[in-house]
């Protein structure tokens, strides 16, 4: 089995000191062939963290498309590049629900990120209603078709499948369902051109299910929210 991406999405859970403490733990891990650990701290803490932990890898939780200049409150791609950030989450469900990020915007952000050589972590996922009415695959297919372009040659992309009903709820699909969806995504992405594509699962990943999820054939890693703010969880990867 190849290396798994382990992405910690710290959302807005942590203050600077807590982010430093977790970064310290991660920085002491031996270089691993099994796991590639990427932390997504609060965007405001990036400079402090990347300066102190040069060997850690960080992602932003978002960036904006307003460009440089007169756009108060925005975080431009160029600011990420300037601070040597290599990865960025795009289309997280909380950006979608709290900030109106649509698949069309996600598609535009994807384009901006690849134009700037950022590695995007693109999030997709279905609502509970869609899941219950067994329309998950159709929904994910339409998300993919809106977000990705067939004319584009993509460099490296990370795609995170996060069922909305699983985020922060303690609920997850069955292991077999997760693998089946990731297999499905692998298949439908074949019509696009990628240098490298990794498909991750996210949603209520924790110490009790992590090892089983990482064993799944079509799952190349995990995107973890609240559990990733606990040192006990982080130490699993040492
Ligand atoms: P939880 O792990 O807290 O369910 O959050 C998942 C998530 O949104 C990661 O991006």
mmCIF file of N, CA, C and O and ligand atoms in Angstrom, residues 7-11 13 89 92-94 123 160 162-164 166-172 201-206 222-228, ligand 1:
data_model
loop_
_atom_site.group_PDB
_atom_site.id
_atom_site.type_symbol
_atom_site.label_atom_id
_atom_site.label_comp_id
_atom_site.label_asym_id
_atom_site.label_seq_id
_atom_site.Cartn_x
_atom_site.Cartn_y
_atom_site.Cartn_z
ATOM 1 N N UNK A 7 -4.681 14.540 6.786
ATOM 2 C CA UNK A 7 -4.848 15.987 6.831
ATOM 3 C C UNK A 7 -5.663 16.379 8.056
ATOM 4 O O UNK A 7 -6.762 15.883 8.272
ATOM 5 N N UNK A 8 -5.045 17.245 8.863
ATOM 6 C CA UNK A 8 -5.702 17.732 10.072
ATOM 7 C C UNK A 8 -6.344 19.080 9.765
ATOM 8 O O UNK A 8 -5.631 20.056 9.494
ATOM 9 N N UNK A 9 -7.650 19.115 9.803
ATOM 10 C CA UNK A 9 -8.354 20.375 9.620
ATOM 11 C C UNK A 9 -8.739 20.906 10.996
ATOM 12 O O UNK A 9 -9.709 20.448 11.590
ATOM 13 N N UNK A 10 -7.950 21.853 11.466
ATOM 14 C CA UNK A 10 -8.167 22.375 12.821
ATOM 15 C C UNK A 10 -9.291 23.415 12.867
ATOM 16 O O UNK A 10 -9.571 23.985 13.922
ATOM 17 N N UNK A 11 -9.867 23.692 11.706
ATOM 18 C CA UNK A 11 -11.011 24.608 11.639
ATOM 19 C C UNK A 11 -10.737 25.859 12.493
ATOM 20 O O UNK A 11 -9.654 26.422 12.406
ATOM 21 N N UNK A 13 -10.999 25.665 15.873
ATOM 22 C CA UNK A 13 -11.007 25.080 17.214
ATOM 23 C C UNK A 13 -9.921 25.623 18.136
ATOM 24 O O UNK A 13 -10.120 25.741 19.335
ATOM 25 N N UNK A 89 -7.146 23.799 1.248
ATOM 26 C CA UNK A 89 -8.469 23.178 1.187
ATOM 27 C C UNK A 89 -9.358 24.075 0.332
ATOM 28 O O UNK A 89 -9.266 25.294 0.390
ATOM 29 N N UNK A 92 -14.693 23.320 1.389
ATOM 30 C CA UNK A 92 -15.120 22.621 2.603
ATOM 31 C C UNK A 92 -16.600 22.919 2.873
ATOM 32 O O UNK A 92 -17.073 24.020 2.601
ATOM 33 N N UNK A 93 -17.292 21.961 3.431
ATOM 34 C CA UNK A 93 -18.743 22.118 3.636
ATOM 35 C C UNK A 93 -19.075 23.328 4.491
ATOM 36 O O UNK A 93 -20.126 23.946 4.325
ATOM 37 N N UNK A 94 -18.160 23.684 5.421
ATOM 38 C CA UNK A 94 -18.451 24.841 6.264
ATOM 39 C C UNK A 94 -18.252 26.154 5.508
ATOM 40 O O UNK A 94 -18.906 27.156 5.814
ATOM 41 N N UNK A 123 -13.041 19.441 -1.517
ATOM 42 C CA UNK A 123 -14.021 18.679 -0.730
ATOM 43 C C UNK A 123 -15.367 18.584 -1.449
ATOM 44 O O UNK A 123 -15.881 19.583 -1.959
ATOM 45 N N UNK A 160 -11.296 15.121 -1.340
ATOM 46 C CA UNK A 160 -11.783 14.564 -0.078
ATOM 47 C C UNK A 160 -13.284 14.344 -0.167
ATOM 48 O O UNK A 160 -14.046 15.292 -0.430
ATOM 49 N N UNK A 162 -16.349 13.936 1.795
ATOM 50 C CA UNK A 162 -16.860 14.165 3.149
ATOM 51 C C UNK A 162 -18.384 14.239 3.097
ATOM 52 O O UNK A 162 -18.942 15.293 2.739
ATOM 53 N N UNK A 163 -19.066 13.141 3.462
ATOM 54 C CA UNK A 163 -20.531 13.221 3.510
ATOM 55 C C UNK A 163 -20.928 14.287 4.531
ATOM 56 O O UNK A 163 -20.422 14.284 5.650
ATOM 57 N N UNK A 164 -21.798 15.202 4.140
ATOM 58 C CA UNK A 164 -22.129 16.333 5.026
ATOM 59 C C UNK A 164 -22.721 15.845 6.340
ATOM 60 O O UNK A 164 -22.466 16.412 7.402
ATOM 61 N N UNK A 166 -21.967 13.375 7.966
ATOM 62 C CA UNK A 166 -20.971 12.681 8.766
ATOM 63 C C UNK A 166 -20.043 13.656 9.485
ATOM 64 O O UNK A 166 -19.383 13.300 10.466
ATOM 65 N N UNK A 167 -20.017 14.897 9.003
ATOM 66 C CA UNK A 167 -19.095 15.885 9.572
ATOM 67 C C UNK A 167 -19.564 16.331 10.953
ATOM 68 O O UNK A 167 -20.671 16.853 11.102
ATOM 69 N N UNK A 168 -18.745 16.045 11.945
ATOM 70 C CA UNK A 168 -19.036 16.497 13.307
ATOM 71 C C UNK A 168 -20.183 15.780 13.997
ATOM 72 O O UNK A 168 -20.633 16.210 15.054
ATOM 73 N N UNK A 169 -20.669 14.698 13.437
ATOM 74 C CA UNK A 169 -21.844 14.022 14.007
ATOM 75 C C UNK A 169 -21.516 12.713 14.708
ATOM 76 O O UNK A 169 -22.352 12.176 15.435
ATOM 77 N N UNK A 170 -20.335 12.161 14.476
ATOM 78 C CA UNK A 170 -20.026 10.836 15.000
ATOM 79 C C UNK A 170 -20.578 9.725 14.119
ATOM 80 O O UNK A 170 -20.353 8.547 14.386
ATOM 81 N N UNK A 171 -21.301 10.108 13.072
ATOM 82 C CA UNK A 171 -21.843 9.109 12.145
ATOM 83 C C UNK A 171 -20.911 8.957 10.947
ATOM 84 O O UNK A 171 -20.359 9.938 10.472
ATOM 85 N N UNK A 172 -20.746 7.740 10.479
ATOM 86 C CA UNK A 172 -19.994 7.528 9.236
ATOM 87 C C UNK A 172 -20.747 6.513 8.386
ATOM 88 O O UNK A 172 -21.525 5.720 8.917
ATOM 89 N N UNK A 201 -11.057 10.160 2.593
ATOM 90 C CA UNK A 201 -12.344 10.174 3.273
ATOM 91 C C UNK A 201 -12.280 11.152 4.442
ATOM 92 O O UNK A 201 -11.254 11.221 5.150
ATOM 93 N N UNK A 202 -13.363 11.870 4.684
ATOM 94 C CA UNK A 202 -13.461 12.734 5.856
ATOM 95 C C UNK A 202 -14.859 12.678 6.443
ATOM 96 O O UNK A 202 -15.843 12.462 5.726
ATOM 97 N N UNK A 203 -14.959 12.869 7.743
ATOM 98 C CA UNK A 203 -16.245 12.864 8.437
ATOM 99 C C UNK A 203 -16.206 11.921 9.622
ATOM 100 O O UNK A 203 -16.202 10.706 9.449
ATOM 101 N N UNK A 204 -16.089 12.507 10.833
ATOM 102 C CA UNK A 204 -16.078 11.722 12.078
ATOM 103 C C UNK A 204 -15.023 10.618 12.100
ATOM 104 O O UNK A 204 -15.265 9.527 12.619
ATOM 105 N N UNK A 205 -13.878 10.919 11.530
ATOM 106 C CA UNK A 205 -12.737 10.003 11.673
ATOM 107 C C UNK A 205 -12.182 10.203 13.081
ATOM 108 O O UNK A 205 -12.036 11.337 13.543
ATOM 109 N N UNK A 206 -11.921 9.113 13.780
ATOM 110 C CA UNK A 206 -11.373 9.217 15.141
ATOM 111 C C UNK A 206 -10.531 7.984 15.444
ATOM 112 O O UNK A 206 -10.335 7.122 14.576
ATOM 113 N N UNK A 222 -7.079 10.436 4.938
ATOM 114 C CA UNK A 222 -8.237 10.979 5.658
ATOM 115 C C UNK A 222 -8.096 12.482 5.889
ATOM 116 O O UNK A 222 -6.990 13.008 6.001
ATOM 117 N N UNK A 223 -9.242 13.136 5.960
ATOM 118 C CA UNK A 223 -9.314 14.550 6.338
ATOM 119 C C UNK A 223 -10.069 14.588 7.660
ATOM 120 O O UNK A 223 -11.226 14.187 7.722
ATOM 121 N N UNK A 224 -9.373 15.025 8.708
ATOM 122 C CA UNK A 224 -9.912 14.877 10.058
ATOM 123 C C UNK A 224 -10.148 16.235 10.701
ATOM 124 O O UNK A 224 -9.272 17.097 10.682
ATOM 125 N N UNK A 225 -11.327 16.413 11.286
ATOM 126 C CA UNK A 225 -11.653 17.651 11.992
ATOM 127 C C UNK A 225 -11.375 17.530 13.478
ATOM 128 O O UNK A 225 -10.210 17.475 13.898
ATOM 129 N N UNK A 226 -12.417 17.425 14.271
ATOM 130 C CA UNK A 226 -12.266 17.583 15.730
ATOM 131 C C UNK A 226 -11.271 16.609 16.356
ATOM 132 O O UNK A 226 -10.523 16.999 17.254
ATOM 133 N N UNK A 227 -11.235 15.364 15.900
ATOM 134 C CA UNK A 227 -10.285 14.414 16.507
ATOM 135 C C UNK A 227 -8.844 14.894 16.338
ATOM 136 O O UNK A 227 -7.987 14.633 17.189
ATOM 137 N N UNK A 228 -8.583 15.624 15.264
ATOM 138 C CA UNK A 228 -7.209 16.046 14.972
ATOM 139 C C UNK A 228 -6.732 17.168 15.890
ATOM 140 O O UNK A 228 -5.576 17.594 15.818
HETATM 141 P P1 LIG B 1 -14.969 15.967 11.856
HETATM 142 O O1 LIG B 1 -13.785 15.075 11.760
HETATM 143 O O2 LIG B 1 -14.975 16.833 13.069
HETATM 144 O O3 LIG B 1 -16.245 15.210 11.638
HETATM 145 O O4 LIG B 1 -14.859 17.008 10.648
HETATM 146 C C1 LIG B 1 -14.567 16.530 9.387
HETATM 147 C C2 LIG B 1 -14.179 17.647 8.538
HETATM 148 O O5 LIG B 1 -14.959 18.535 8.244
HETATM 149 C C3 LIG B 1 -12.782 17.716 8.081
HETATM 150 O O6 LIG B 1 -12.622 18.665 7.086
#
